[in-house]
Amino acid sequence: MPTRRVVFPPSITSAKRTIEKKKQKKQKQKQKKKQKMAIPSLFATQPPLLDSLQTDTSRSQAEVVGRCIPFLRGEETGLPLNRHGVQSLARELHVEYLLDALGEYPGRFVGLDASRPWMVYWALTGLALLGEDVSLFRESVFVDDDGRLVATAAPMQSGSGGFGGGHGQTAHCASSYAITLSLAMVGGQEAFTLIDRLAWYSPYSLYSILISVLY
């Protein structure tokens, strides 16, 4: 008995071809997005080397990395993608967060007193990268004293040069780095003249000690 052949109407076969073409087009677009991603694959995957010792910290870190990787890879997360194939930055929310970091802190943050230079530096750097005018913060970083970055940084400066982590604390490289760059970012004559350059070059200054160690 001869087998019967089923012949589909031209409209059905053409519809199938159209669907297949659309699928292929989508796949090509996804591949192009992955190729155009600005984030190197090294930063969009789990670390190549993992410590066999598991701790609460390492487990928490792995959990955070696992949450971030889909965003770094530009995978389907339900969020709009930019031209690089990754989620667009919520700029306004980031600016709001950084502005809040430059405000007053409750009493329980006293343990972070020695980190004040870094808190200022990180917040100002983030705002600058987001295109905000950080020169405005010459007059509005921290509400204590008279509300200026210069007034906040002045008590941190040591008589022997450099800046400490907090008011009256011993100067060291890390805090000096953070405050000096913060003052440079906001700019202005008052910010630049605050740095006691002569003290930096005195025989027992932080700078002189570093030079003696290096050379």
JSON list of C-alpha atoms in Angstrom, two decimals:
[
{"chain": "A", "resi": 1, "resn": "MET", "atom": "CA", "xyz": [0.00, 0.00, 0.00]},
{"chain": "A", "resi": 2, "resn": "PRO", "atom": "CA", "xyz": [1.58, 3.31, -1.03]},
{"chain": "A", "resi": 3, "resn": "THR", "atom": "CA", "xyz": [2.39, 5.78, 1.76]},
{"chain": "A", "resi": 4, "resn": "ARG", "atom": "CA", "xyz": [0.44, 8.98, 1.80]},
{"chain": "A", "resi": 5, "resn": "ARG", "atom": "CA", "xyz": [2.34, 12.22, 1.62]},
{"chain": "A", "resi": 6, "resn": "VAL", "atom": "CA", "xyz": [1.11, 15.21, 3.55]},
{"chain": "A", "resi": 7, "resn": "VAL", "atom": "CA", "xyz": [1.70, 18.41, 1.69]},
{"chain": "A", "resi": 8, "resn": "PHE", "atom": "CA", "xyz": [1.47, 21.58, 3.76]},
{"chain": "A", "resi": 9, "resn": "PRO", "atom": "CA", "xyz": [0.05, 24.66, 2.12]},
{"chain": "A", "resi": 10, "resn": "PRO", "atom": "CA", "xyz": [2.66, 27.27, 1.13]},
{"chain": "A", "resi": 11, "resn": "SER", "atom": "CA", "xyz": [1.38, 29.66, 3.82]},
{"chain": "A", "resi": 12, "resn": "ILE", "atom": "CA", "xyz": [2.23, 27.19, 6.63]},
{"chain": "A", "resi": 13, "resn": "THR", "atom": "CA", "xyz": [5.73, 26.37, 5.39]},
{"chain": "A", "resi": 14, "resn": "SER", "atom": "CA", "xyz": [6.57, 30.03, 4.88]},
{"chain": "A", "resi": 15, "resn": "ALA", "atom": "CA", "xyz": [5.37, 30.80, 8.42]},
{"chain": "A", "resi": 16, "resn": "LYS", "atom": "CA", "xyz": [7.69, 28.11, 9.79]},
{"chain": "A", "resi": 17, "resn": "ARG", "atom": "CA", "xyz": [10.59, 29.55, 7.87]},
{"chain": "A", "resi": 18, "resn": "THR", "atom": "CA", "xyz": [9.81, 33.01, 9.21]},
{"chain": "A", "resi": 19, "resn": "ILE", "atom": "CA", "xyz": [9.77, 31.70, 12.79]},
{"chain": "A", "resi": 20, "resn": "GLU", "atom": "CA", "xyz": [13.08, 29.91, 12.28]},
{"chain": "A", "resi": 21, "resn": "LYS", "atom": "CA", "xyz": [14.65, 33.04, 10.83]},
{"chain": "A", "resi": 22, "resn": "LYS", "atom": "CA", "xyz": [13.48, 35.09, 13.82]},
{"chain": "A", "resi": 23, "resn": "LYS", "atom": "CA", "xyz": [14.97, 32.54, 16.22]},
{"chain": "A", "resi": 24, "resn": "GLN", "atom": "CA", "xyz": [18.27, 32.60, 14.38]},
{"chain": "A", "resi": 25, "resn": "LYS", "atom": "CA", "xyz": [18.25, 36.39, 14.38]},
{"chain": "A", "resi": 26, "resn": "LYS", "atom": "CA", "xyz": [17.69, 36.51, 18.15]},
{"chain": "A", "resi": 27, "resn": "GLN", "atom": "CA", "xyz": [20.51, 34.05, 18.75]},
{"chain": "A", "resi": 28, "resn": "LYS", "atom": "CA", "xyz": [22.87, 36.15, 16.63]},
{"chain": "A", "resi": 29, "resn": "GLN", "atom": "CA", "xyz": [21.86, 39.29, 18.53]},
{"chain": "A", "resi": 30, "resn": "LYS", "atom": "CA", "xyz": [22.58, 37.58, 21.86]},
{"chain": "A", "resi": 31, "resn": "GLN", "atom": "CA", "xyz": [25.98, 36.48, 20.61]},
{"chain": "A", "resi": 32, "resn": "LYS", "atom": "CA", "xyz": [26.79, 40.01, 19.46]},
{"chain": "A", "resi": 33, "resn": "LYS", "atom": "CA", "xyz": [25.78, 41.40, 22.86]},
{"chain": "A", "resi": 34, "resn": "LYS", "atom": "CA", "xyz": [28.11, 38.98, 24.60]},
{"chain": "A", "resi": 35, "resn": "GLN", "atom": "CA", "xyz": [30.93, 39.93, 22.25]},
{"chain": "A", "resi": 36, "resn": "LYS", "atom": "CA", "xyz": [30.35, 43.65, 22.83]},
{"chain": "A", "resi": 37, "resn": "MET", "atom": "CA", "xyz": [30.28, 43.37, 26.62]},
{"chain": "A", "resi": 38, "resn": "ALA", "atom": "CA", "xyz": [32.68, 45.84, 28.17]},
{"chain": "A", "resi": 39, "resn": "ILE", "atom": "CA", "xyz": [33.26, 43.63, 31.23]},
{"chain": "A", "resi": 40, "resn": "PRO", "atom": "CA", "xyz": [36.06, 41.05, 30.73]},
{"chain": "A", "resi": 41, "resn": "SER", "atom": "CA", "xyz": [35.05, 37.44, 31.28]},
{"chain": "A", "resi": 42, "resn": "LEU", "atom": "CA", "xyz": [37.50, 37.23, 34.20]},
{"chain": "A", "resi": 43, "resn": "PHE", "atom": "CA", "xyz": [35.21, 39.53, 36.20]},
{"chain": "A", "resi": 44, "resn": "ALA", "atom": "CA", "xyz": [32.00, 37.79, 35.11]},
{"chain": "A", "resi": 45, "resn": "THR", "atom": "CA", "xyz": [32.88, 34.33, 36.41]},
{"chain": "A", "resi": 46, "resn": "GLN", "atom": "CA", "xyz": [33.69, 32.71, 39.72]},
{"chain": "A", "resi": 47, "resn": "PRO", "atom": "CA", "xyz": [37.33, 33.11, 40.87]},
{"chain": "A", "resi": 48, "resn": "PRO", "atom": "CA", "xyz": [39.60, 30.58, 39.12]},
{"chain": "A", "resi": 49, "resn": "LEU", "atom": "CA", "xyz": [41.26, 29.67, 42.43]},
{"chain": "A", "resi": 50, "resn": "LEU", "atom": "CA", "xyz": [39.22, 28.89, 45.53]},
{"chain": "A", "resi": 51, "resn": "ASP", "atom": "CA", "xyz": [40.52, 28.18, 49.01]},
{"chain": "A", "resi": 52, "resn": "SER", "atom": "CA", "xyz": [39.54, 24.73, 50.23]},
{"chain": "A", "resi": 53, "resn": "LEU", "atom": "CA", "xyz": [39.02, 26.17, 53.72]},
{"chain": "A", "resi": 54, "resn": "GLN", "atom": "CA", "xyz": [35.38, 27.22, 54.01]},
{"chain": "A", "resi": 55, "resn": "THR", "atom": "CA", "xyz": [34.41, 29.93, 56.49]},
{"chain": "A", "resi": 56, "resn": "ASP", "atom": "CA", "xyz": [31.34, 32.08, 57.08]},
{"chain": "A", "resi": 57, "resn": "THR", "atom": "CA", "xyz": [33.13, 34.91, 55.29]},
{"chain": "A", "resi": 58, "resn": "SER", "atom": "CA", "xyz": [34.09, 32.84, 52.24]},
{"chain": "A", "resi": 59, "resn": "ARG", "atom": "CA", "xyz": [30.57, 31.43, 51.96]},
{"chain": "A", "resi": 60, "resn": "SER", "atom": "CA", "xyz": [29.04, 34.91, 52.20]},
{"chain": "A", "resi": 61, "resn": "GLN", "atom": "CA", "xyz": [31.47, 36.16, 49.56]},
{"chain": "A", "resi": 62, "resn": "ALA", "atom": "CA", "xyz": [30.60, 33.31, 47.21]},
{"chain": "A", "resi": 63, "resn": "GLU", "atom": "CA", "xyz": [26.91, 34.07, 47.67]},
{"chain": "A", "resi": 64, "resn": "VAL", "atom": "CA", "xyz": [27.41, 37.74, 46.79]},
{"chain": "A", "resi": 65, "resn": "VAL", "atom": "CA", "xyz": [29.52, 36.83, 43.75]},
{"chain": "A", "resi": 66, "resn": "GLY", "atom": "CA", "xyz": [26.83, 34.41, 42.61]},
{"chain": "A", "resi": 67, "resn": "ARG", "atom": "CA", "xyz": [24.23, 37.17, 42.77]},
{"chain": "A", "resi": 68, "resn": "CYS", "atom": "CA", "xyz": [26.39, 39.66, 40.86]},
{"chain": "A", "resi": 69, "resn": "ILE", "atom": "CA", "xyz": [27.59, 37.41, 38.03]},
{"chain": "A", "resi": 70, "resn": "PRO", "atom": "CA", "xyz": [24.27, 37.35, 36.10]},
{"chain": "A", "resi": 71, "resn": "PHE", "atom": "CA", "xyz": [24.32, 41.15, 35.99]},
{"chain": "A", "resi": 72, "resn": "LEU", "atom": "CA", "xyz": [27.95, 41.27, 34.90]},
{"chain": "A", "resi": 73, "resn": "ARG", "atom": "CA", "xyz": [27.29, 38.72, 32.16]},
{"chain": "A", "resi": 74, "resn": "GLY", "atom": "CA", "xyz": [24.29, 40.64, 30.88]},
{"chain": "A", "resi": 75, "resn": "GLU", "atom": "CA", "xyz": [21.99, 37.66, 31.28]},
{"chain": "A", "resi": 76, "resn": "GLU", "atom": "CA", "xyz": [18.22, 37.92, 31.29]},
{"chain": "A", "resi": 77, "resn": "THR", "atom": "CA", "xyz": [17.38, 39.55, 34.62]},
{"chain": "A", "resi": 78, "resn": "GLY", "atom": "CA", "xyz": [14.25, 41.44, 33.66]},
{"chain": "A", "resi": 79, "resn": "LEU", "atom": "CA", "xyz": [16.13, 44.75, 33.69]},
{"chain": "A", "resi": 80, "resn": "PRO", "atom": "CA", "xyz": [16.81, 46.96, 30.66]},
{"chain": "A", "resi": 81, "resn": "LEU", "atom": "CA", "xyz": [20.23, 46.52, 29.06]},
{"chain": "A", "resi": 82, "resn": "ASN", "atom": "CA", "xyz": [22.50, 49.27, 27.78]},
{"chain": "A", "resi": 83, "resn": "ARG", "atom": "CA", "xyz": [24.47, 49.22, 24.54]},
{"chain": "A", "resi": 84, "resn": "HIS", "atom": "CA", "xyz": [27.17, 47.09, 26.18]},
{"chain": "A", "resi": 85, "resn": "GLY", "atom": "CA", "xyz": [24.72, 44.33, 27.00]},
{"chain": "A", "resi": 86, "resn": "VAL", "atom": "CA", "xyz": [24.69, 44.97, 30.76]},
{"chain": "A", "resi": 87, "resn": "GLN", "atom": "CA", "xyz": [22.12, 46.55, 33.04]},
{"chain": "A", "resi": 88, "resn": "SER", "atom": "CA", "xyz": [21.97, 50.32, 33.05]},
{"chain": "A", "resi": 89, "resn": "LEU", "atom": "CA", "xyz": [23.33, 52.01, 36.16]},
{"chain": "A", "resi": 90, "resn": "ALA", "atom": "CA", "xyz": [20.68, 53.40, 38.51]},
{"chain": "A", "resi": 91, "resn": "ARG", "atom": "CA", "xyz": [22.56, 56.69, 38.66]},
{"chain": "A", "resi": 92, "resn": "GLU", "atom": "CA", "xyz": [20.11, 58.66, 40.80]},
{"chain": "A", "resi": 93, "resn": "LEU", "atom": "CA", "xyz": [20.04, 55.96, 43.49]},
{"chain": "A", "resi": 94, "resn": "HIS", "atom": "CA", "xyz": [23.84, 55.82, 43.58]},
{"chain": "A", "resi": 95, "resn": "VAL", "atom": "CA", "xyz": [24.11, 59.60, 43.89]},
{"chain": "A", "resi": 96, "resn": "GLU", "atom": "CA", "xyz": [21.57, 59.59, 46.72]},
{"chain": "A", "resi": 97, "resn": "TYR", "atom": "CA", "xyz": [23.52, 56.87, 48.55]},
{"chain": "A", "resi": 98, "resn": "LEU", "atom": "CA", "xyz": [26.84, 58.73, 48.20]},
{"chain": "A", "resi": 99, "resn": "LEU", "atom": "CA", "xyz": [25.34, 62.01, 49.34]},
{"chain": "A", "resi": 100, "resn": "ASP", "atom": "CA", "xyz": [24.00, 60.25, 52.41]},
{"chain": "A", "resi": 101, "resn": "ALA", "atom": "CA", "xyz": [27.52, 58.94, 53.09]},
{"chain": "A", "resi": 102, "resn": "LEU", "atom": "CA", "xyz": [28.72, 62.54, 53.37]},
{"chain": "A", "resi": 103, "resn": "GLY", "atom": "CA", "xyz": [26.15, 63.45, 56.00]},
{"chain": "A", "resi": 104, "resn": "GLU", "atom": "CA", "xyz": [25.97, 63.04, 59.75]},
{"chain": "A", "resi": 105, "resn": "TYR", "atom": "CA", "xyz": [26.40, 59.62, 61.34]},
{"chain": "A", "resi": 106, "resn": "PRO", "atom": "CA", "xyz": [24.74, 58.28, 64.50]},
{"chain": "A", "resi": 107, "resn": "GLY", "atom": "CA", "xyz": [26.78, 57.71, 67.64]},
{"chain": "A", "resi": 108, "resn": "ARG", "atom": "CA", "xyz": [27.25, 53.99, 67.03]},
{"chain": "A", "resi": 109, "resn": "PHE", "atom": "CA", "xyz": [29.58, 54.84, 64.13]},
{"chain": "A", "resi": 110, "resn": "VAL", "atom": "CA", "xyz": [32.22, 56.17, 66.53]},
{"chain": "A", "resi": 111, "resn": "GLY", "atom": "CA", "xyz": [34.22, 53.01, 65.87]},
{"chain": "A", "resi": 112, "resn": "LEU", "atom": "CA", "xyz": [34.77, 54.23, 62.32]},
{"chain": "A", "resi": 113, "resn": "ASP", "atom": "CA", "xyz": [36.24, 57.54, 63.43]},
{"chain": "A", "resi": 114, "resn": "ALA", "atom": "CA", "xyz": [39.68, 56.64, 62.06]},
{"chain": "A", "resi": 115, "resn": "SER", "atom": "CA", "xyz": [38.10, 55.90, 58.68]},
{"chain": "A", "resi": 116, "resn": "ARG", "atom": "CA", "xyz": [36.71, 59.39, 58.14]},
{"chain": "A", "resi": 117, "resn": "PRO", "atom": "CA", "xyz": [39.25, 60.27, 55.39]},
{"chain": "A", "resi": 118, "resn": "TRP", "atom": "CA", "xyz": [38.33, 57.15, 53.43]},
{"chain": "A", "resi": 119, "resn": "MET", "atom": "CA", "xyz": [34.59, 57.68, 53.80]},
{"chain": "A", "resi": 120, "resn": "VAL", "atom": "CA", "xyz": [35.00, 61.17, 52.37]},
{"chain": "A", "resi": 121, "resn": "TYR", "atom": "CA", "xyz": [37.34, 60.02, 49.60]},
{"chain": "A", "resi": 122, "resn": "TRP", "atom": "CA", "xyz": [35.20, 57.07, 48.47]},
{"chain": "A", "resi": 123, "resn": "ALA", "atom": "CA", "xyz": [32.01, 59.14, 48.40]},
{"chain": "A", "resi": 124, "resn": "LEU", "atom": "CA", "xyz": [33.59, 62.07, 46.54]},
{"chain": "A", "resi": 125, "resn": "THR", "atom": "CA", "xyz": [35.26, 59.74, 44.03]},
{"chain": "A", "resi": 126, "resn": "GLY", "atom": "CA", "xyz": [31.97, 57.99, 43.34]},
{"chain": "A", "resi": 127, "resn": "LEU", "atom": "CA", "xyz": [30.17, 61.29, 42.83]},
{"chain": "A", "resi": 128, "resn": "ALA", "atom": "CA", "xyz": [32.93, 62.55, 40.53]},
{"chain": "A", "resi": 129, "resn": "LEU", "atom": "CA", "xyz": [32.73, 59.36, 38.43]},
{"chain": "A", "resi": 130, "resn": "LEU", "atom": "CA", "xyz": [28.97, 59.85, 38.16]},
{"chain": "A", "resi": 131, "resn": "GLY", "atom": "CA", "xyz": [29.52, 63.34, 36.79]},
{"chain": "A", "resi": 132, "resn": "GLU", "atom": "CA", "xyz": [28.50, 65.30, 39.88]},
{"chain": "A", "resi": 133, "resn": "ASP", "atom": "CA", "xyz": [30.15, 68.63, 40.66]},
{"chain": "A", "resi": 134, "resn": "VAL", "atom": "CA", "xyz": [32.16, 67.79, 43.78]},
{"chain": "A", "resi": 135, "resn": "SER", "atom": "CA", "xyz": [33.47, 71.34, 44.09]},
{"chain": "A", "resi": 136, "resn": "LEU", "atom": "CA", "xyz": [30.16, 72.08, 45.83]},
{"chain": "A", "resi": 137, "resn": "PHE", "atom": "CA", "xyz": [31.37, 70.03, 48.78]},
{"chain": "A", "resi": 138, "resn": "ARG", "atom": "CA", "xyz": [33.95, 72.59, 49.77]},
{"chain": "A", "resi": 139, "resn": "GLU", "atom": "CA", "xyz": [31.07, 74.01, 51.77]},
{"chain": "A", "resi": 140, "resn": "SER", "atom": "CA", "xyz": [28.98, 70.93, 52.59]},
{"chain": "A", "resi": 141, "resn": "VAL", "atom": "CA", "xyz": [30.97, 67.84, 53.56]},
{"chain": "A", "resi": 142, "resn": "PHE", "atom": "CA", "xyz": [29.97, 66.76, 57.08]},
{"chain": "A", "resi": 143, "resn": "VAL", "atom": "CA", "xyz": [27.75, 69.04, 59.09]},
{"chain": "A", "resi": 144, "resn": "ASP", "atom": "CA", "xyz": [30.04, 69.28, 62.11]},
{"chain": "A", "resi": 145, "resn": "ASP", "atom": "CA", "xyz": [32.33, 72.28, 62.53]},
{"chain": "A", "resi": 146, "resn": "ASP", "atom": "CA", "xyz": [31.24, 74.86, 59.97]},
{"chain": "A", "resi": 147, "resn": "GLY", "atom": "CA", "xyz": [30.24, 72.26, 57.42]},
{"chain": "A", "resi": 148, "resn": "ARG", "atom": "CA", "xyz": [33.19, 72.31, 55.02]},
{"chain": "A", "resi": 149, "resn": "LEU", "atom": "CA", "xyz": [35.67, 69.67, 53.88]},
{"chain": "A", "resi": 150, "resn": "VAL", "atom": "CA", "xyz": [38.52, 71.99, 54.80]},
{"chain": "A", "resi": 151, "resn": "ALA", "atom": "CA", "xyz": [37.15, 72.39, 58.32]},
{"chain": "A", "resi": 152, "resn": "THR", "atom": "CA", "xyz": [36.73, 68.62, 58.60]},
{"chain": "A", "resi": 153, "resn": "ALA", "atom": "CA", "xyz": [40.26, 67.87, 57.38]},
{"chain": "A", "resi": 154, "resn": "ALA", "atom": "CA", "xyz": [42.13, 70.59, 59.27]},
{"chain": "A", "resi": 155, "resn": "PRO", "atom": "CA", "xyz": [42.05, 68.91, 62.74]},
{"chain": "A", "resi": 156, "resn": "MET", "atom": "CA", "xyz": [43.29, 65.67, 61.15]},
{"chain": "A", "resi": 157, "resn": "GLN", "atom": "CA", "xyz": [46.53, 67.28, 59.99]},
{"chain": "A", "resi": 158, "resn": "SER", "atom": "CA", "xyz": [49.59, 66.50, 62.07]},
{"chain": "A", "resi": 159, "resn": "GLY", "atom": "CA", "xyz": [52.12, 69.15, 63.01]},
{"chain": "A", "resi": 160, "resn": "SER", "atom": "CA", "xyz": [54.83, 66.96, 61.50]},
{"chain": "A", "resi": 161, "resn": "GLY", "atom": "CA", "xyz": [53.03, 66.75, 58.17]},
{"chain": "A", "resi": 162, "resn": "GLY", "atom": "CA", "xyz": [50.39, 64.41, 56.80]},
{"chain": "A", "resi": 163, "resn": "PHE", "atom": "CA", "xyz": [46.90, 63.57, 58.03]},
{"chain": "A", "resi": 164, "resn": "GLY", "atom": "CA", "xyz": [45.62, 61.12, 60.60]},
{"chain": "A", "resi": 165, "resn": "GLY", "atom": "CA", "xyz": [42.47, 59.06, 60.46]},
{"chain": "A", "resi": 166, "resn": "GLY", "atom": "CA", "xyz": [40.60, 61.31, 62.86]},
{"chain": "A", "resi": 167, "resn": "HIS", "atom": "CA", "xyz": [40.99, 64.49, 64.89]},
{"chain": "A", "resi": 168, "resn": "GLY", "atom": "CA", "xyz": [44.36, 64.55, 66.65]},
{"chain": "A", "resi": 169, "resn": "GLN", "atom": "CA", "xyz": [45.36, 61.08, 65.48]},
{"chain": "A", "resi": 170, "resn": "THR", "atom": "CA", "xyz": [48.84, 60.17, 64.27]},
{"chain": "A", "resi": 171, "resn": "ALA", "atom": "CA", "xyz": [49.42, 60.84, 60.58]},
{"chain": "A", "resi": 172, "resn": "HIS", "atom": "CA", "xyz": [50.07, 57.94, 58.24]},
{"chain": "A", "resi": 173, "resn": "CYS", "atom": "CA", "xyz": [50.20, 57.23, 54.50]},
{"chain": "A", "resi": 174, "resn": "ALA", "atom": "CA", "xyz": [46.70, 55.86, 53.99]},
{"chain": "A", "resi": 175, "resn": "SER", "atom": "CA", "xyz": [44.76, 58.69, 55.60]},
{"chain": "A", "resi": 176, "resn": "SER", "atom": "CA", "xyz": [47.10, 61.30, 54.07]},
{"chain": "A", "resi": 177, "resn": "TYR", "atom": "CA", "xyz": [46.44, 59.81, 50.65]},
{"chain": "A", "resi": 178, "resn": "ALA", "atom": "CA", "xyz": [42.65, 59.92, 51.09]},
{"chain": "A", "resi": 179, "resn": "ILE", "atom": "CA", "xyz": [42.43, 63.45, 52.48]},
{"chain": "A", "resi": 180, "resn": "THR", "atom": "CA", "xyz": [44.94, 64.94, 50.03]},
{"chain": "A", "resi": 181, "resn": "LEU", "atom": "CA", "xyz": [43.07, 63.55, 47.03]},
{"chain": "A", "resi": 182, "resn": "SER", "atom": "CA", "xyz": [39.73, 64.62, 48.51]},
{"chain": "A", "resi": 183, "resn": "LEU", "atom": "CA", "xyz": [41.01, 68.18, 48.86]},
{"chain": "A", "resi": 184, "resn": "ALA", "atom": "CA", "xyz": [42.37, 68.03, 45.30]},
{"chain": "A", "resi": 185, "resn": "MET", "atom": "CA", "xyz": [38.99, 66.86, 44.00]},
{"chain": "A", "resi": 186, "resn": "VAL", "atom": "CA", "xyz": [36.98, 69.69, 45.53]},
{"chain": "A", "resi": 187, "resn": "GLY", "atom": "CA", "xyz": [39.74, 72.15, 44.63]},
{"chain": "A", "resi": 188, "resn": "GLY", "atom": "CA", "xyz": [39.88, 75.79, 45.58]},
{"chain": "A", "resi": 189, "resn": "GLN", "atom": "CA", "xyz": [42.59, 77.92, 47.13]},
{"chain": "A", "resi": 190, "resn": "GLU", "atom": "CA", "xyz": [41.49, 77.20, 50.69]},
{"chain": "A", "resi": 191, "resn": "ALA", "atom": "CA", "xyz": [41.67, 73.44, 50.13]},
{"chain": "A", "resi": 192, "resn": "PHE", "atom": "CA", "xyz": [45.10, 73.62, 48.52]},
{"chain": "A", "resi": 193, "resn": "THR", "atom": "CA", "xyz": [46.63, 75.92, 51.14]},
{"chain": "A", "resi": 194, "resn": "LEU", "atom": "CA", "xyz": [45.41, 73.71, 53.98]},
{"chain": "A", "resi": 195, "resn": "ILE", "atom": "CA", "xyz": [48.15, 71.16, 53.25]},
{"chain": "A", "resi": 196, "resn": "ASP", "atom": "CA", "xyz": [51.24, 72.16, 55.22]},
{"chain": "A", "resi": 197, "resn": "ARG", "atom": "CA", "xyz": [53.88, 71.48, 52.58]},
{"chain": "A", "resi": 198, "resn": "LEU", "atom": "CA", "xyz": [56.78, 72.71, 54.72]},
{"chain": "A", "resi": 199, "resn": "ALA", "atom": "CA", "xyz": [55.87, 70.27, 57.50]},
{"chain": "A", "resi": 200, "resn": "TRP", "atom": "CA", "xyz": [55.92, 67.42, 54.99]},
{"chain": "A", "resi": 201, "resn": "TYR", "atom": "CA", "xyz": [59.60, 68.06, 54.32]},
{"chain": "A", "resi": 202, "resn": "SER", "atom": "CA", "xyz": [60.73, 68.54, 57.92]},
{"chain": "A", "resi": 203, "resn": "PRO", "atom": "CA", "xyz": [63.39, 66.06, 59.21]},
{"chain": "A", "resi": 204, "resn": "TYR", "atom": "CA", "xyz": [60.90, 64.03, 61.28]},
{"chain": "A", "resi": 205, "resn": "SER", "atom": "CA", "xyz": [57.90, 64.26, 58.98]},
{"chain": "A", "resi": 206, "resn": "LEU", "atom": "CA", "xyz": [56.01, 61.32, 57.54]},
{"chain": "A", "resi": 207, "resn": "TYR", "atom": "CA", "xyz": [57.44, 62.07, 54.10]},
{"chain": "A", "resi": 208, "resn": "SER", "atom": "CA", "xyz": [61.04, 62.17, 55.35]},
{"chain": "A", "resi": 209, "resn": "ILE", "atom": "CA", "xyz": [60.62, 58.88, 57.21]},
{"chain": "A", "resi": 210, "resn": "LEU", "atom": "CA", "xyz": [59.24, 57.21, 54.08]},
{"chain": "A", "resi": 211, "resn": "ILE", "atom": "CA", "xyz": [62.08, 58.52, 51.94]},
{"chain": "A", "resi": 212, "resn": "SER", "atom": "CA", "xyz": [64.66, 57.27, 54.46]},
{"chain": "A", "resi": 213, "resn": "VAL", "atom": "CA", "xyz": [63.06, 53.81, 54.39]},
{"chain": "A", "resi": 214, "resn": "LEU", "atom": "CA", "xyz": [62.96, 53.68, 50.60]},
{"chain": "A", "resi": 215, "resn": "TYR", "atom": "CA", "xyz": [66.46, 54.98, 50.02]}
]
